[in-house]
mmCIF file of C-alpha atoms and ligand atoms in Angstrom:
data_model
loop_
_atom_site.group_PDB
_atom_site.id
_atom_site.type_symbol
_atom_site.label_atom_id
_atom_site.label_comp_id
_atom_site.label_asym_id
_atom_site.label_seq_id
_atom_site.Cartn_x
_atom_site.Cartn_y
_atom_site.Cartn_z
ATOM 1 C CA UNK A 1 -11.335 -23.399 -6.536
ATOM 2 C CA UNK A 2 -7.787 -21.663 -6.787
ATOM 3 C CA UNK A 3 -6.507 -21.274 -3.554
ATOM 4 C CA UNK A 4 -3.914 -18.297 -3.737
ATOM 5 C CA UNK A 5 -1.902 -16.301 -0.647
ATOM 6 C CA UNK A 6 -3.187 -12.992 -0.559
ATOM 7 C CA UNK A 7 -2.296 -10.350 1.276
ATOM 8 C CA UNK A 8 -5.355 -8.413 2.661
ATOM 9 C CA UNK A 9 -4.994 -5.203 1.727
ATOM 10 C CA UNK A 10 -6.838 -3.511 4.675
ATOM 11 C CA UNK A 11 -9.026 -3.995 7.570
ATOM 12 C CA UNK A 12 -10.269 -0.838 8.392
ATOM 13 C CA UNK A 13 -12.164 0.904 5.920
ATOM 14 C CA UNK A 14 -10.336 3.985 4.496
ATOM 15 C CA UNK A 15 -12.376 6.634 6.060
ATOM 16 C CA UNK A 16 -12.180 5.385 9.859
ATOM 17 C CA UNK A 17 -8.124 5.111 8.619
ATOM 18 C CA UNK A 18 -7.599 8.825 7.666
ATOM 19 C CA UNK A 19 -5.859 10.293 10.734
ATOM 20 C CA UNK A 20 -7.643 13.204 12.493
ATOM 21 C CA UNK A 21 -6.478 15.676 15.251
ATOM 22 C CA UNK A 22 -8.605 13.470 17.709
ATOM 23 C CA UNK A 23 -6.861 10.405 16.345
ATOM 24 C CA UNK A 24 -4.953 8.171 19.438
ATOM 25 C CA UNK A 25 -2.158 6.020 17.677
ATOM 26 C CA UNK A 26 -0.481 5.543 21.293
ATOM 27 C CA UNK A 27 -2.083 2.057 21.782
ATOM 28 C CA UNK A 28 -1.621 0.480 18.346
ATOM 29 C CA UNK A 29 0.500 -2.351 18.145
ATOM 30 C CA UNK A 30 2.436 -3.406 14.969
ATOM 31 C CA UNK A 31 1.639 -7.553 14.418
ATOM 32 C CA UNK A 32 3.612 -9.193 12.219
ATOM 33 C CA UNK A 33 2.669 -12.507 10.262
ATOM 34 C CA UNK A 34 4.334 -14.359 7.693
ATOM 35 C CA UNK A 35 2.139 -15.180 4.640
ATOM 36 C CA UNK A 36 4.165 -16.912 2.375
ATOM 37 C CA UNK A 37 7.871 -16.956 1.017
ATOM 38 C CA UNK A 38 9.589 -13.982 1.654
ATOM 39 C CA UNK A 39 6.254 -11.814 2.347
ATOM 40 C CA UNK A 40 5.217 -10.951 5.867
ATOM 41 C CA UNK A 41 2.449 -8.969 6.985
ATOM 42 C CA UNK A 42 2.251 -5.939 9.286
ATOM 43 C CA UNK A 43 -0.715 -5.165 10.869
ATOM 44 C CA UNK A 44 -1.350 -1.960 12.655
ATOM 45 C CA UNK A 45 -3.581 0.972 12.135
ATOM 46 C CA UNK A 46 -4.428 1.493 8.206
ATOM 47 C CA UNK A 47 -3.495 -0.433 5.460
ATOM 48 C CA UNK A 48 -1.770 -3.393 6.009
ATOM 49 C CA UNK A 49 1.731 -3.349 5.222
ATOM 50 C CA UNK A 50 3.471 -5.520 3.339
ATOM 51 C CA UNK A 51 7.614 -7.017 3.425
ATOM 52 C CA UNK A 52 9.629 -8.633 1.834
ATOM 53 C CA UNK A 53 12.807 -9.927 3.882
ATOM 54 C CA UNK A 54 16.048 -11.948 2.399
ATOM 55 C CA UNK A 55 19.290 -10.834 1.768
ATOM 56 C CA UNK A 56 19.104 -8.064 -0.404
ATOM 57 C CA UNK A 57 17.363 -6.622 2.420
ATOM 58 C CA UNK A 58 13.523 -5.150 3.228
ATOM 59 C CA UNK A 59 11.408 -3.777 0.617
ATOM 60 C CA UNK A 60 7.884 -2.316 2.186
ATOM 61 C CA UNK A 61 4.984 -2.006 0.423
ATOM 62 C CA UNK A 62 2.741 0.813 1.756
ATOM 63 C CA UNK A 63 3.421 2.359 5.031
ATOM 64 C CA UNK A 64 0.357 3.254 7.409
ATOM 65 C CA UNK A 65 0.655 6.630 9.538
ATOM 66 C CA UNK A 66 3.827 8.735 10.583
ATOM 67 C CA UNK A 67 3.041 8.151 14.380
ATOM 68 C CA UNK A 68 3.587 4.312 13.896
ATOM 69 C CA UNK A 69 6.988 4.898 12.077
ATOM 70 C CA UNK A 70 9.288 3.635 14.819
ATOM 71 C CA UNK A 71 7.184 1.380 15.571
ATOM 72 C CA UNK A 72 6.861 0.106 11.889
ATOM 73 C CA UNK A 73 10.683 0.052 12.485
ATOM 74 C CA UNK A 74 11.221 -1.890 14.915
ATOM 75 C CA UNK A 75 9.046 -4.653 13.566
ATOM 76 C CA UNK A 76 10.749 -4.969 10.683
ATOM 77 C CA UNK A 77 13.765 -5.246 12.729
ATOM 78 C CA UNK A 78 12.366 -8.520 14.310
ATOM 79 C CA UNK A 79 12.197 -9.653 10.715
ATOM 80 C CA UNK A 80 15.812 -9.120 9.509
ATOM 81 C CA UNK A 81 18.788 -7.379 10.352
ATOM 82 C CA UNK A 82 18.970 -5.777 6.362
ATOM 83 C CA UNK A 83 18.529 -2.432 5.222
ATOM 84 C CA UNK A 84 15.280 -0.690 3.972
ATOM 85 C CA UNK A 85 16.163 -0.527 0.593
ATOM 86 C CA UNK A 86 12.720 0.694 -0.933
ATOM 87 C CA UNK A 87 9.107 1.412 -0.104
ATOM 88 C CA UNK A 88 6.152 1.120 -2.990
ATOM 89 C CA UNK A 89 3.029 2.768 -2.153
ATOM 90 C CA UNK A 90 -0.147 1.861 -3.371
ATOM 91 C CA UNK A 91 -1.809 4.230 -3.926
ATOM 92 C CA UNK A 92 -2.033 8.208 -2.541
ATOM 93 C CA UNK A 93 -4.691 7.258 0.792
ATOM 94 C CA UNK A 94 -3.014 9.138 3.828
ATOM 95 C CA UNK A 95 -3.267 5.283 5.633
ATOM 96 C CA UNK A 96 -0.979 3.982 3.307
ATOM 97 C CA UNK A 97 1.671 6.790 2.585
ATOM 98 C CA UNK A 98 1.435 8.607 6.164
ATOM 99 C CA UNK A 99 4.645 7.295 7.720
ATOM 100 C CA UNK A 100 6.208 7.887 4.050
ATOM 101 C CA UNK A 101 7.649 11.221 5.570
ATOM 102 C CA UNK A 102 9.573 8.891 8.042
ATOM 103 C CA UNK A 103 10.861 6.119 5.672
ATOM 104 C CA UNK A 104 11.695 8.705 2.704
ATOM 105 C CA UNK A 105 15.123 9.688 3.573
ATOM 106 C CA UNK A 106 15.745 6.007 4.169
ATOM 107 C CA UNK A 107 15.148 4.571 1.202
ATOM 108 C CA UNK A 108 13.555 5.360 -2.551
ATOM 109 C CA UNK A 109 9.516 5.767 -2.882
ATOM 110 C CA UNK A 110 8.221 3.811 -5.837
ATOM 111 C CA UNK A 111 4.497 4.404 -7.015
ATOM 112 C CA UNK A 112 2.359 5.100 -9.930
ATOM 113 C CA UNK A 113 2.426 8.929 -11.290
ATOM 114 C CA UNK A 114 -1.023 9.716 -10.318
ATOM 115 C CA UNK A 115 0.094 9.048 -6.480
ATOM 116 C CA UNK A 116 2.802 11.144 -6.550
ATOM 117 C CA UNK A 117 0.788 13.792 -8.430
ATOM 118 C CA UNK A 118 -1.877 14.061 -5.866
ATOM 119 C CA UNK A 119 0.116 13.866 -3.141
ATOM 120 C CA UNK A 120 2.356 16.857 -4.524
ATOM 121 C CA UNK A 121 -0.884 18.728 -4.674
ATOM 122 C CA UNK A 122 -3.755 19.619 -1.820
ATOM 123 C CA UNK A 123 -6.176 17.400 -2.313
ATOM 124 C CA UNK A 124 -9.863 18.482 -1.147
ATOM 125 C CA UNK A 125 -12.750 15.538 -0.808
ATOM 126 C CA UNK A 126 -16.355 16.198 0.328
ATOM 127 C CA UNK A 127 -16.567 12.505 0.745
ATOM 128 C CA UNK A 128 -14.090 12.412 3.642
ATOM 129 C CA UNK A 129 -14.951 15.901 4.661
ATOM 130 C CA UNK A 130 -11.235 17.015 4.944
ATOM 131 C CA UNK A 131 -8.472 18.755 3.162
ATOM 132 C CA UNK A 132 -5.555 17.005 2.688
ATOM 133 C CA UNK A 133 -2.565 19.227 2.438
ATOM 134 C CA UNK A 134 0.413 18.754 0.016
ATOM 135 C CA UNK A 135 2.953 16.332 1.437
ATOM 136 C CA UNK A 136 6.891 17.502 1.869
ATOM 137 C CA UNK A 137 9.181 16.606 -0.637
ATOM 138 C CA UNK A 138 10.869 14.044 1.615
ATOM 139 C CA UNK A 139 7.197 12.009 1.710
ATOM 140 C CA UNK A 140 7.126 11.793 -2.317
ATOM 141 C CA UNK A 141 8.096 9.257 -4.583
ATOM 142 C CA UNK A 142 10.825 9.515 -6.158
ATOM 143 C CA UNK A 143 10.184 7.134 -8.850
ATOM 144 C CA UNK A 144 6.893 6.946 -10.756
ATOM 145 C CA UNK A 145 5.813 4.624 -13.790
ATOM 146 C CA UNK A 146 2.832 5.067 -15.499
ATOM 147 C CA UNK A 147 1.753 1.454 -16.057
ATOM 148 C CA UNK A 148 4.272 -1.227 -14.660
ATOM 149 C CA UNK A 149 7.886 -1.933 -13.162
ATOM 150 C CA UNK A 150 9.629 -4.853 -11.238
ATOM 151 C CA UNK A 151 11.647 -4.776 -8.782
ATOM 152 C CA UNK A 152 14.061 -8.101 -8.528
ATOM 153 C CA UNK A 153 14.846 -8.411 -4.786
ATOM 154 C CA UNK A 154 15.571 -11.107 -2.854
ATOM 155 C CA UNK A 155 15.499 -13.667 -5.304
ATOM 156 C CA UNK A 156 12.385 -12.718 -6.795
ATOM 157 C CA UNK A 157 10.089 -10.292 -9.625
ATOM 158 C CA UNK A 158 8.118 -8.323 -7.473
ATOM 159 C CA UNK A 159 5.754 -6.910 -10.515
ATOM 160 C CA UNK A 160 4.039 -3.458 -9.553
ATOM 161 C CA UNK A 161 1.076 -3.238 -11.632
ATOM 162 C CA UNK A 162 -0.884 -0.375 -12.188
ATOM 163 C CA UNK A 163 -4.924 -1.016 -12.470
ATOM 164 C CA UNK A 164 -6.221 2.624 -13.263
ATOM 165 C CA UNK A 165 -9.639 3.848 -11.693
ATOM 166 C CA UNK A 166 -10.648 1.071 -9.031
ATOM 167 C CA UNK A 167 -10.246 2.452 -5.569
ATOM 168 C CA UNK A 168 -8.649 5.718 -7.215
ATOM 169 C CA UNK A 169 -6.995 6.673 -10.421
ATOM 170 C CA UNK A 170 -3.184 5.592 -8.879
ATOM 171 C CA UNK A 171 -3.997 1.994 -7.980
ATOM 172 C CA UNK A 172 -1.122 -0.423 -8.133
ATOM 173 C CA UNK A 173 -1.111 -4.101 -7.207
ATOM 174 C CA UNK A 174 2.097 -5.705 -6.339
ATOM 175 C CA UNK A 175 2.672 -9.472 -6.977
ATOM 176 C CA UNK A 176 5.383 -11.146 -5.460
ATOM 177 C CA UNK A 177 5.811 -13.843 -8.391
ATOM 178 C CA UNK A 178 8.564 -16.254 -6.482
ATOM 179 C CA UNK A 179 6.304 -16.356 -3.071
ATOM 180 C CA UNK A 180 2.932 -16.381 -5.004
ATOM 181 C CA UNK A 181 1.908 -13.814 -2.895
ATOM 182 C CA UNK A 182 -0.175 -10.338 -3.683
ATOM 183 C CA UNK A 183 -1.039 -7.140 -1.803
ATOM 184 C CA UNK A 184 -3.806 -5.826 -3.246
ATOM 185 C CA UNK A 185 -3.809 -2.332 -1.677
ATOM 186 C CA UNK A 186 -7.366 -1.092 -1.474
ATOM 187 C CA UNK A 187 -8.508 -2.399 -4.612
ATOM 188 C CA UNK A 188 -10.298 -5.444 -1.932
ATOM 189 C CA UNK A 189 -11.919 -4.908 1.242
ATOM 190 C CA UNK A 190 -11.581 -8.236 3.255
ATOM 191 C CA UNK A 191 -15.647 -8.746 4.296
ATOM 192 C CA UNK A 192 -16.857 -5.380 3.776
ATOM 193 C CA UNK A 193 -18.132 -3.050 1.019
ATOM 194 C CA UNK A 194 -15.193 -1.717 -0.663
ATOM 195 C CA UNK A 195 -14.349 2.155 -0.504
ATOM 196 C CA UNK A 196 -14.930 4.121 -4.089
ATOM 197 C CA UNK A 197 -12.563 7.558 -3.931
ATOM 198 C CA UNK A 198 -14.697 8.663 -7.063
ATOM 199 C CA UNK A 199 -13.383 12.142 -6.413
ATOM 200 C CA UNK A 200 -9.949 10.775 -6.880
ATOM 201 C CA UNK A 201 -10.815 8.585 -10.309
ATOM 202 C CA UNK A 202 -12.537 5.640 -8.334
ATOM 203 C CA UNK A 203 -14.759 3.468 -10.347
ATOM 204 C CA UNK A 204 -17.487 1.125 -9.568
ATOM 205 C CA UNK A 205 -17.248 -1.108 -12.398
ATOM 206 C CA UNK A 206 -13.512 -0.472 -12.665
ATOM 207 C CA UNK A 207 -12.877 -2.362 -8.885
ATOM 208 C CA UNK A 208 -14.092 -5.643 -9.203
ATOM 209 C CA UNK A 209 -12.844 -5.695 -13.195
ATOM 210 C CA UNK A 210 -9.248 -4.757 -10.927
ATOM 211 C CA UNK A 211 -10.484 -8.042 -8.172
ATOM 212 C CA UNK A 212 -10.702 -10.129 -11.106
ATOM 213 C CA UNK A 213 -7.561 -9.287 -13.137
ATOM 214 C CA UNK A 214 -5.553 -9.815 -10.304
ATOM 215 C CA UNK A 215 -7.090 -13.227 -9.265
ATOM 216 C CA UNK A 216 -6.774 -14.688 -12.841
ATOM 217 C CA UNK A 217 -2.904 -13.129 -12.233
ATOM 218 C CA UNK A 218 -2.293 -15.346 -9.578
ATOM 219 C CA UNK A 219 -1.377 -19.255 -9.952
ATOM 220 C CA UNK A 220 -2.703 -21.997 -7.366
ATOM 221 C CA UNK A 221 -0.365 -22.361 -4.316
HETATM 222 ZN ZN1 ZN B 301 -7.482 3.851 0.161
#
């Protein structure tokens, strides 16, 4: 069997992630692991988020809740002295863009067009019981693609891929191609049954055709 670093794209399932008024970030810690090459892991509250640190500098992929920003900061800090130079989201789940109001004015937002689209709108879901309001201009990508781009940073293609309707219709999956590492965002659910956002273009038979594409993507390590 192909053994392959990936980069677990979330422990908690999306709808325990979703901030409420009720929700406590004060005791959340920010863990960070290396997984392979330049990729580390940070581990907090939401989706984990991944880095890439060399000497261009950090690149973030996906960025958890605005409470945790400084925290999220000051982690990365304990990873390398460079500059945040830009942050990919993927996809539009509050647990994965919240802190993007916090690490906007620092550095470009890359992500597919459906994310920014929904995030520049309200978005209204009877699954999660809760309306979502639009996000500030500062929180929204600034550069969109509608089926692929790289990035070459730190000595490597990081390849941001879109995979439309999985989780929802703005999926991407980022592979970091030199450090044979890949964050799946929530298109995998490490032990658990995955999360469908059908009312955001989620697709049952669209996830694990995502899973598969993205394992046949990646080369033994
Ligand atoms: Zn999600």
């Amino acid at each position: 069997m192909k053994k392959y670093f990936l980069l677990a794209a979330i422990i908690l399932i999306c709808s325990s992630a979703m901030p409420t008024l009720a929700q406590d970030f004060s005791k959340v810690e920010i863990k960070a692991t290396k997984v392979a090459g330049n990729v580390y892991m940070l581990e907090g509250s939401g989706g984990n988020i991944g880095v890439s640190v060399g000497p261009d500098g950090i690149l973030i992929v996906d960025d958890q809740f605005a409470p945790l920003a400084d925290r999220i900061k000051a982690a990365l800090k304990t990873l390398g002295e460079g500059k945040l130079k830009f942050v990919l989201n993927t996809h539009y789940h509050g647990d994965h863009t919240g802190g993007n109001i916090a690490f906007g004015p620092d550095a470009p937002i890359i992500a597919q067009t459906n994310v920014r689209k929904r995030l520049s709108e309200e978005q209204k879901s009877k699954f999660f019981n809760r309306t979502t309001p639009a996000s500030p201009k500062e929180a929204l990508p600034v550069i969109t693609f509608d089926n692929a781009v790289s990035v070459f940073f730190n000595g490597e293609e990081i390849k941001v891929i879109h995979f439309p309707h999985g989780h929802t219709d703005g999926d991407s999956v980022i592979f970091f191609t030199g450090s044979n590492v890949v964050h799946m965002g929530d298109d995998f659910f490490n032990g658990r049954f995955p999360v469908l956002d059908l009312e955001a273009g989620g697709d049952v038979e669209g996830l694990p055709k995502n899973s598969a594409t993205s394992l046949a993507n990646c080369r033994p390590a």
